[in-house]
Tab-separated table of C-alpha atoms and ligand atoms in Angstrom:
chain	number	residue	atom	x	y	z
D	584	MET	CA	23.092	-10.299	8.613
D	585	GLY	CA	20.222	-12.010	6.820
D	586	THR	CA	16.621	-11.074	6.644
D	587	GLY	CA	14.325	-13.450	8.129
D	588	ILE	CA	11.053	-13.829	10.308
D	589	ILE	CA	11.594	-12.409	14.005
D	590	GLY	CA	7.741	-12.693	14.917
D	591	ILE	CA	4.912	-14.822	13.782
D	592	GLY	CA	1.114	-15.214	14.832
D	593	ARG	CA	-1.955	-16.774	13.389
D	594	GLU	CA	-5.916	-16.353	14.043
D	595	LEU	CA	-8.427	-18.840	13.135
D	596	PRO	CA	-12.327	-18.045	13.437
D	597	GLU	CA	-13.817	-20.102	16.148
D	598	LYS	CA	-16.799	-21.699	13.914
D	599	ILE	CA	-15.944	-25.090	12.829
D	600	LEU	CA	-17.818	-26.239	9.417
D	601	THR	CA	-17.328	-30.078	9.041
D	602	ASN	CA	-17.775	-32.346	5.988
D	603	PHE	CA	-20.944	-33.470	7.683
D	604	ASP	CA	-22.150	-30.172	7.976
D	605	LEU	CA	-21.421	-29.647	4.410
D	606	GLU	CA	-23.345	-32.924	3.473
D	607	LYS	CA	-26.522	-31.247	4.571
D	608	MET	CA	-25.677	-28.091	2.067
D	609	VAL	CA	-24.545	-29.851	-1.076
D	610	ASP	CA	-24.338	-33.232	-2.799
D	611	THR	CA	-21.264	-34.391	-1.256
D	612	ASN	CA	-20.020	-36.528	1.529
D	613	ASP	CA	-17.320	-37.055	4.148
D	614	GLU	CA	-15.528	-39.739	2.560
D	615	TRP	CA	-15.125	-38.174	-0.912
D	616	ILE	CA	-13.911	-34.877	0.662
D	617	ARG	CA	-11.357	-36.615	2.988
D	618	THR	CA	-10.042	-39.037	0.152
D	619	ARG	CA	-9.738	-36.379	-2.511
D	620	THR	CA	-8.561	-33.447	-0.584
D	621	GLY	CA	-7.659	-34.452	2.841
D	622	ILE	CA	-10.149	-31.690	4.527
D	623	GLU	CA	-12.140	-32.679	7.381
D	624	GLU	CA	-13.261	-29.262	8.602
D	625	ARG	CA	-12.616	-25.627	8.108
D	626	ARG	CA	-13.189	-22.293	10.089
D	627	ILE	CA	-15.711	-19.851	8.956
D	628	ALA	CA	-15.698	-16.334	10.178
D	629	ASP	CA	-18.975	-14.628	11.414
D	630	ASP	CA	-21.095	-12.011	9.518
D	631	ASN	CA	-19.501	-9.456	12.012
D	632	THR	CA	-15.957	-10.495	11.191
D	633	ASP	CA	-14.293	-9.196	7.981
D	634	THR	CA	-11.051	-9.822	6.370
D	635	SER	CA	-9.356	-6.784	8.206
D	636	ASP	CA	-10.436	-8.095	11.665
D	637	ILE	CA	-8.769	-11.510	11.200
D	638	ALA	CA	-5.707	-9.778	9.775
D	639	LEU	CA	-5.632	-7.340	12.665
D	640	ALA	CA	-5.565	-10.357	15.309
D	641	ALA	CA	-2.913	-12.318	13.618
D	642	ALA	CA	-0.738	-9.036	13.128
D	643	LYS	CA	-0.843	-8.134	17.001
D	644	LYS	CA	0.370	-11.664	17.827
D	645	ALA	CA	3.214	-11.324	15.543
D	646	ILE	CA	4.049	-7.930	16.604
D	647	ASP	CA	4.039	-9.321	20.281
D	648	ASP	CA	6.005	-12.190	19.442
D	649	ALA	CA	8.881	-10.047	17.744
D	650	GLY	CA	8.947	-7.932	20.778
D	651	ILE	CA	8.711	-4.569	18.907
D	652	HIS	CA	6.202	-1.816	19.101
D	653	PRO	CA	3.576	-1.131	16.356
D	654	GLU	CA	5.347	2.339	15.786
D	655	ASP	CA	8.648	0.606	14.871
D	656	ILE	CA	6.968	-0.963	11.816
D	657	ASP	CA	8.377	0.641	8.256
D	658	MET	CA	5.857	-1.046	6.110
D	659	ILE	CA	2.662	-3.396	6.071
D	660	MET	CA	1.805	-5.657	3.282
D	661	VAL	CA	-1.197	-7.689	3.303
D	662	ALA	CA	-1.778	-10.584	0.611
D	663	THR	CA	-5.369	-11.314	0.155
D	664	VAL	CA	-7.762	-11.649	-2.444
D	665	THR	CA	-10.876	-10.997	-0.159
D	666	PRO	CA	-10.227	-7.440	1.106
D	667	ASP	CA	-12.947	-5.813	2.765
D	668	GLN	CA	-13.523	-3.582	0.019
D	669	SER	CA	-11.191	-2.563	-2.927
D	670	PHE	CA	-10.026	0.499	-1.151
D	671	PRO	CA	-8.973	1.639	1.406
D	672	SER	CA	-6.694	-1.651	1.751
D	673	VAL	CA	-6.612	-4.052	4.471
D	674	ALA	CA	-3.250	-2.864	5.213
D	675	CYS	CA	-4.190	0.543	5.809
D	676	MET	CA	-7.109	-0.543	7.781
D	677	ILE	CA	-4.827	-2.205	10.295
D	678	GLN	CA	-2.255	0.272	10.125
D	679	GLU	CA	-4.619	2.621	11.701
D	680	LYS	CA	-6.008	0.130	14.261
D	681	LEU	CA	-2.246	-1.186	15.253
D	682	GLY	CA	-1.145	2.496	15.650
D	683	ALA	CA	1.608	1.706	13.212
D	684	LYS	CA	2.001	5.545	12.453
D	685	LYS	CA	5.014	5.549	10.461
D	686	ALA	CA	4.171	2.247	8.623
D	687	ALA	CA	3.636	2.495	4.459
D	688	ALA	CA	0.632	0.179	3.792
D	689	MET	CA	-0.471	-1.570	0.763
D	690	ASP	CA	-2.302	-4.891	-0.071
D	691	LEU	CA	-0.972	-7.349	-2.524
D	692	SER	CA	-2.716	-9.916	-4.813
D	693	ALA	CA	-1.042	-12.849	-5.884
D	694	ALA	CA	-4.048	-15.383	-4.609
D	695	CYS	CA	-2.501	-18.476	-2.533
D	696	ALA	CA	1.158	-17.302	-3.294
D	697	GLY	CA	0.484	-13.877	-1.875
D	698	PHE	CA	2.270	-14.706	1.448
D	699	MET	CA	5.551	-15.607	-0.699
D	700	TYR	CA	5.360	-12.467	-2.727
D	701	GLY	CA	4.816	-10.396	0.433
D	702	MET	CA	7.973	-12.158	2.163
D	703	ILE	CA	10.121	-11.686	-0.763
D	704	THR	CA	9.056	-8.115	-1.487
D	705	ALA	CA	9.539	-7.297	2.169
D	706	GLN	CA	13.113	-9.023	2.215
D	707	GLN	CA	14.181	-6.302	-0.576
D	708	PHE	CA	13.627	-3.183	1.573
D	709	ILE	CA	15.216	-4.961	4.565
D	710	ASP	CA	18.307	-6.319	2.731
D	711	THR	CA	19.015	-2.870	1.249
D	712	GLY	CA	18.640	-1.207	4.620
D	713	VAL	CA	15.730	1.046	3.646
D	714	TYR	CA	13.469	-0.551	6.257
D	715	LYS	CA	14.130	-2.330	9.353
D	716	TYR	CA	10.782	-4.029	10.437
D	717	ILE	CA	8.173	-4.949	7.886
D	718	LEU	CA	4.637	-6.798	8.929
D	719	VAL	CA	3.608	-9.339	6.006
D	720	VAL	CA	0.045	-10.595	6.663
D	721	GLY	CA	-1.565	-13.372	4.475
D	722	VAL	CA	-5.398	-13.505	5.215
D	723	GLU	CA	-8.825	-14.526	3.546
D	724	LYS	CA	-12.227	-14.529	4.362
D	725	LEU	CA	-13.017	-17.047	1.221
D	726	SER	CA	-16.374	-17.936	2.925
D	727	LYS	CA	-17.646	-14.590	1.272
D	728	ILE	CA	-16.595	-15.683	-2.400
D	729	THR	CA	-17.629	-19.038	-1.999
D	730	ASN	CA	-20.849	-20.518	-3.721
D	731	TRP	CA	-22.086	-22.674	-1.181
D	732	GLU	CA	-24.406	-24.259	-3.712
D	733	ASP	CA	-21.378	-25.390	-5.686
D	734	ARG	CA	-20.042	-28.705	-4.349
D	735	ASN	CA	-16.961	-28.456	-6.719
D	736	THR	CA	-15.551	-25.375	-4.689
D	737	ALA	CA	-17.596	-24.986	-1.251
D	738	VAL	CA	-15.665	-28.156	0.158
D	739	LEU	CA	-12.325	-26.855	-0.208
D	740	PHE	CA	-11.928	-23.311	1.322
D	741	GLY	CA	-11.659	-21.833	4.757
D	742	ASP	CA	-11.041	-18.412	6.368
D	743	GLY	CA	-8.021	-17.563	8.523
D	744	ALA	CA	-4.722	-15.279	8.747
D	745	GLY	CA	-1.242	-15.702	9.212
D	746	ALA	CA	1.249	-12.859	10.153
D	747	ALA	CA	5.047	-12.275	10.185
D	748	VAL	CA	7.384	-9.676	11.189
D	749	LEU	CA	10.476	-9.562	9.207
D	750	GLY	CA	13.772	-7.985	10.124
D	751	LYS	CA	17.356	-8.674	10.352
D	752	VAL	CA	18.273	-11.950	11.723
D	753	SER	CA	21.783	-13.709	12.543
D	754	GLU	CA	24.373	-14.331	9.626
D	755	GLY	CA	23.309	-17.614	7.960
D	756	ARG	CA	19.766	-17.542	9.061
D	757	GLY	CA	16.689	-16.060	7.423
D	758	ILE	CA	15.789	-16.320	3.739
D	759	LEU	CA	18.509	-18.019	1.607
D	760	SER	CA	17.089	-18.181	-1.794
D	761	PHE	CA	13.588	-17.709	-3.351
D	762	GLU	CA	11.660	-18.036	-6.606
D	763	LEU	CA	8.564	-16.195	-7.814
D	764	GLY	CA	6.715	-16.786	-11.087
D	765	ALA	CA	3.555	-16.243	-12.861
D	766	ASP	CA	1.581	-17.652	-15.957
D	767	GLY	CA	-1.364	-15.275	-16.770
D	768	SER	CA	-2.221	-17.672	-19.673
D	769	GLY	CA	-3.541	-19.930	-16.785
D	770	GLY	CA	-5.746	-17.132	-15.353
D	771	LYS	CA	-8.746	-18.840	-16.978
D	772	HIS	CA	-8.558	-21.908	-14.684
D	773	LEU	CA	-8.885	-19.950	-11.282
D	774	TYR	CA	-10.975	-16.689	-11.042
D	775	LEU	CA	-13.667	-14.672	-9.374
D	776	ASP	CA	-16.582	-14.984	-11.834
D	777	GLU	CA	-19.159	-12.462	-12.624
D	778	GLU	CA	-21.365	-13.302	-9.630
D	779	ASP	CA	-18.302	-13.003	-7.360
D	780	TYR	CA	-17.666	-16.609	-6.750
D	781	ILE	CA	-14.694	-18.626	-6.823
D	782	TYR	CA	-14.523	-20.405	-10.247
D	783	MET	CA	-12.109	-23.295	-10.403
D	784	ASN	CA	-11.070	-25.863	-13.143
D	785	GLY	CA	-9.963	-28.387	-10.370
D	786	ARG	CA	-7.896	-30.774	-12.686
D	787	GLU	CA	-6.142	-27.979	-14.377
D	788	VAL	CA	-5.211	-26.257	-11.118
D	789	PHE	CA	-4.176	-29.868	-9.904
D	790	LYS	CA	-1.801	-30.676	-12.703
D	791	PHE	CA	-0.169	-27.152	-12.349
D	792	ALA	CA	0.068	-27.266	-8.761
D	793	VAL	CA	2.023	-30.405	-8.730
D	794	ARG	CA	4.335	-29.588	-11.509
D	795	GLN	CA	5.028	-26.169	-10.203
D	796	MET	CA	5.287	-26.939	-6.308
D	797	GLY	CA	7.953	-29.785	-7.143
D	798	GLU	CA	9.860	-27.692	-9.539
D	799	SER	CA	9.995	-24.552	-7.456
D	800	SER	CA	10.959	-26.540	-4.238
D	801	GLU	CA	13.837	-27.986	-6.135
D	802	ASN	CA	14.953	-24.829	-7.728
D	803	VAL	CA	15.165	-22.904	-4.407
D	804	LEU	CA	17.270	-25.575	-2.993
D	805	VAL	CA	19.794	-25.458	-5.898
D	806	LYS	CA	19.799	-21.732	-5.748
D	807	ALA	CA	20.452	-21.855	-1.967
D	808	GLY	CA	23.211	-24.438	-2.520
D	809	LEU	CA	21.388	-27.187	-0.527
D	810	SER	CA	20.275	-30.442	-1.276
D	811	LYS	CA	17.104	-32.373	-0.632
D	812	GLU	CA	18.780	-34.306	2.225
D	813	ASP	CA	19.316	-30.772	3.940
D	814	VAL	CA	15.473	-30.275	4.439
D	815	ASP	CA	14.092	-30.280	7.652
D	816	PHE	CA	10.548	-29.205	6.939
D	817	LEU	CA	8.213	-28.603	3.874
D	818	ILE	CA	5.565	-26.175	4.433
D	819	PRO	CA	3.503	-26.110	1.157
D	820	HIS	CA	0.345	-24.410	0.338
D	821	GLN	CA	-2.545	-26.245	2.124
D	822	ALA	CA	-4.838	-26.905	-0.880
D	823	ASN	CA	-5.098	-30.435	-1.107
D	824	ILE	CA	-3.118	-33.411	0.703
D	825	ARG	CA	-2.544	-35.224	-2.649
D	826	ILE	CA	-0.750	-32.076	-3.975
D	827	MET	CA	1.299	-31.696	-0.902
D	828	GLU	CA	2.214	-35.462	-0.987
D	829	ALA	CA	3.409	-35.333	-4.561
D	830	SER	CA	5.751	-32.207	-3.197
D	831	ARG	CA	6.976	-34.400	-0.472
D	832	GLN	CA	7.870	-37.245	-2.564
D	833	ARG	CA	9.563	-35.270	-5.034
D	834	LEU	CA	11.981	-33.848	-2.306
D	835	ASN	CA	12.366	-37.528	-1.171
D	836	LEU	CA	11.158	-36.428	2.568
D	837	PRO	CA	9.472	-38.683	5.074
D	838	GLU	CA	6.188	-38.025	6.112
D	839	GLU	CA	7.058	-36.414	9.293
D	840	LYS	CA	8.788	-33.404	7.470
D	841	LEU	CA	5.788	-32.267	5.695
D	842	SER	CA	3.558	-29.724	7.500
D	843	LYS	CA	-0.229	-30.549	7.368
D	844	THR	CA	-3.185	-28.292	8.561
D	845	VAL	CA	-5.376	-28.615	5.436
D	846	HIS	CA	-7.359	-31.250	7.516
D	847	LYS	CA	-8.280	-28.826	9.905
D	848	TYR	CA	-8.343	-25.416	8.092
D	849	GLY	CA	-8.791	-26.436	4.239
D	850	ASN	CA	-7.553	-23.950	1.766
D	851	THR	CA	-7.093	-20.533	3.528
D	852	SER	CA	-5.278	-19.354	0.352
D	853	ALA	CA	-2.458	-16.582	1.412
D	854	ALA	CA	-2.813	-17.535	5.028
D	855	SER	CA	-2.102	-21.183	4.822
D	856	ILE	CA	1.681	-21.355	4.876
D	857	PRO	CA	2.120	-18.943	7.935
D	858	ILE	CA	-0.774	-20.618	9.683
D	859	SER	CA	1.031	-23.899	9.215
D	860	LEU	CA	4.468	-22.335	10.152
D	861	VAL	CA	3.000	-21.273	13.363
D	862	GLU	CA	1.519	-24.634	14.049
D	863	GLU	CA	4.838	-26.438	13.777
D	864	LEU	CA	6.574	-24.050	15.783
D	865	GLU	CA	3.998	-24.486	18.625
D	866	ALA	CA	4.303	-28.140	18.356
D	867	GLY	CA	8.035	-27.789	19.000
D	868	LYS	CA	8.654	-29.488	15.571
D	869	ILE	CA	10.890	-26.538	14.106
D	870	LYS	CA	14.187	-25.779	15.739
D	871	ASP	CA	16.827	-23.016	15.293
D	872	ASP	CA	18.881	-23.527	12.214
D	873	ASP	CA	16.195	-25.875	10.726
D	874	VAL	CA	16.079	-25.535	6.788
D	875	LEU	CA	12.592	-24.938	5.788
D	876	VAL	CA	11.288	-25.033	2.159
D	877	MET	CA	7.904	-22.890	1.876
D	878	VAL	CA	5.994	-23.310	-1.304
D	879	GLY	CA	2.758	-21.843	-2.551
D	880	PHE	CA	0.802	-21.666	-5.996
D	881	GLY	CA	-2.487	-19.986	-6.848
D	882	GLY	CA	-4.684	-18.157	-8.914
D	883	GLY	CA	-3.015	-15.753	-11.648
D	884	LEU	CA	-1.623	-18.362	-11.999
D	885	THR	CA	0.991	-17.315	-9.491
D	886	TRP	CA	3.698	-19.439	-7.516
D	887	GLY	CA	6.611	-18.673	-4.946
D	888	ALA	CA	8.891	-20.444	-2.912
D	889	ILE	CA	11.443	-20.004	-0.399
D	890	ALA	CA	14.318	-21.616	1.397
D	891	MET	CA	14.897	-20.362	4.848
D	892	ARG	CA	17.169	-21.213	7.907
D	893	TRP	CA	15.032	-20.818	10.752
D	894	GLY	CA	16.113	-18.559	13.687
D	895	ARG	CA	16.473	-14.874	14.644
T	621	ACO	N1	-18.700	-34.329	-3.424
T	621	ACO	C1	-18.742	-35.226	-4.413
T	621	ACO	N2	-18.563	-35.212	-5.537
T	621	ACO	C2	-17.928	-34.328	-6.050
T	621	ACO	C3	-17.475	-33.218	-5.364
T	621	ACO	C4	-18.004	-33.177	-3.823
T	621	ACO	N3	-17.669	-32.049	-3.186
T	621	ACO	N4	-16.794	-32.405	-6.123
T	621	ACO	C5	-16.749	-32.826	-7.488
T	621	ACO	N5	-17.224	-34.053	-7.289
T	621	ACO	C6	-17.414	-35.087	-8.453
T	621	ACO	C7	-17.414	-34.510	-9.830
T	621	ACO	O1	-18.463	-33.886	-10.322
T	621	ACO	C8	-16.948	-35.560	-10.536
T	621	ACO	O2	-17.998	-36.112	-10.997
T	621	ACO	P1	-17.995	-36.961	-12.510
T	621	ACO	O3	-16.783	-37.920	-12.682
T	621	ACO	O4	-19.554	-37.606	-12.555
T	621	ACO	O5	-17.944	-35.626	-13.299
T	621	ACO	C9	-16.076	-36.425	-9.700
T	621	ACO	O6	-16.437	-35.906	-8.321
T	621	ACO	C10	-14.558	-36.155	-9.742
T	621	ACO	O7	-14.090	-34.935	-10.175
T	621	ACO	P2	-12.591	-34.541	-10.227
T	621	ACO	O8	-12.771	-33.198	-10.784
T	621	ACO	O9	-12.088	-35.705	-11.150
T	621	ACO	O10	-11.985	-34.901	-8.882
T	621	ACO	P3	-10.626	-34.700	-8.507
T	621	ACO	O11	-9.822	-36.026	-8.090
T	621	ACO	O12	-9.816	-33.948	-9.692
T	621	ACO	O13	-10.592	-33.815	-7.391
T	621	ACO	C11	-10.234	-31.303	-6.570
T	621	ACO	C12	-11.182	-32.432	-7.498
T	621	ACO	C13	-10.205	-31.685	-5.253
T	621	ACO	C14	-10.912	-30.191	-6.756
T	621	ACO	C15	-8.800	-31.502	-7.268
T	621	ACO	O14	-9.090	-31.327	-8.578
T	621	ACO	C16	-8.125	-30.333	-6.703
T	621	ACO	O15	-7.789	-30.377	-5.581
T	621	ACO	N6	-7.707	-29.355	-7.524
T	621	ACO	C17	-6.783	-28.510	-7.175
T	621	ACO	C18	-7.513	-27.382	-6.191
T	621	ACO	C19	-6.715	-26.437	-5.838
T	621	ACO	O16	-5.472	-26.410	-5.393
T	621	ACO	N7	-7.079	-24.934	-5.818
T	621	ACO	C20	-6.324	-24.152	-5.490
T	621	ACO	C21	-7.332	-22.904	-5.417
T	621	ACO	S1	-6.481	-21.647	-4.502
T	621	ACO	C22	-7.155	-20.190	-4.695
T	621	ACO	O17	-6.504	-19.534	-5.564
T	621	ACO	C23	-8.070	-19.606	-3.950
């Protein structure tokens, strides 16, 4: 049997911040944001909602979807760069609120590649038979580390969470191959500055992202013994539509095989891949035995990709 996703859920704050709202906050305009990034609006959590609240809501949906009980969960991993506080971890906070009494719990820091890192770490415990069910959450409240006076970054980010329960799935389904990587020498291009705001060298990150997303997507296909024609859906990290389009073209995929949620939610970092996956499933676009390629990149610099055959 393979290891795959047996339940999934997402949570997005209700408040919508549009490009037109941003026009009133910084020197920018809807046309610039849409054409350069593909973003039209993003969700922003209110002051009373912290990262763990968004994570908890997504986690509950994933556990329900999996048809298991919180007490069945062996481990919780939360990928985030915006925890409520440095410790206790968000994973411990939701462990208590879920009542996942026997679960080990930890946070994981790999920025926008965090959900890929979490999935692959979980896979190792399940493949070896050590654990049966692992909850992996990608969650961010990026609004709290966004400098709302800096137009270079304020227009890009949003809040949200996606969660998945991993467990055993039928032979031939689940994670087929993966690639994880990091290049610490690129840390200077994307980091939390001394004022606790996101600093980003957009052009450098853009170049890295286009190169790495393409390479990693191809690499996981080769490792899985698949070709580009086998891919049914590409679910890239939703940072910028131009980066996502470059990845799609590198895999020679038609437009309808690219998952797109960036226009609605902006860049939600570790949450963007699972949020997109849920949206495609709800829209009925992903069927059992479809081949999915998920690929993310982020601060660190980090990257991660997974080829997966969908289904339990
Ligand atoms: N509104 C209007 N003008 C703007 C804005 C804005 N919001 N932001 C920048 N500009 C201006 C710049 O000042 C610049 O003006 P200048 O030519 O007079 O200097 C001009 O627009 C062009 O700027 P560029 O940086 O060349 O724009 P580019 O086409 O590269 O797009 C962007 C910028 C969208 C940031 C792009 O570089 C990008 O998407 N980079 C990757 C970002 C990314 O993926 N980040 C992931 C972070 S994930 C994480 O870890 C949280």
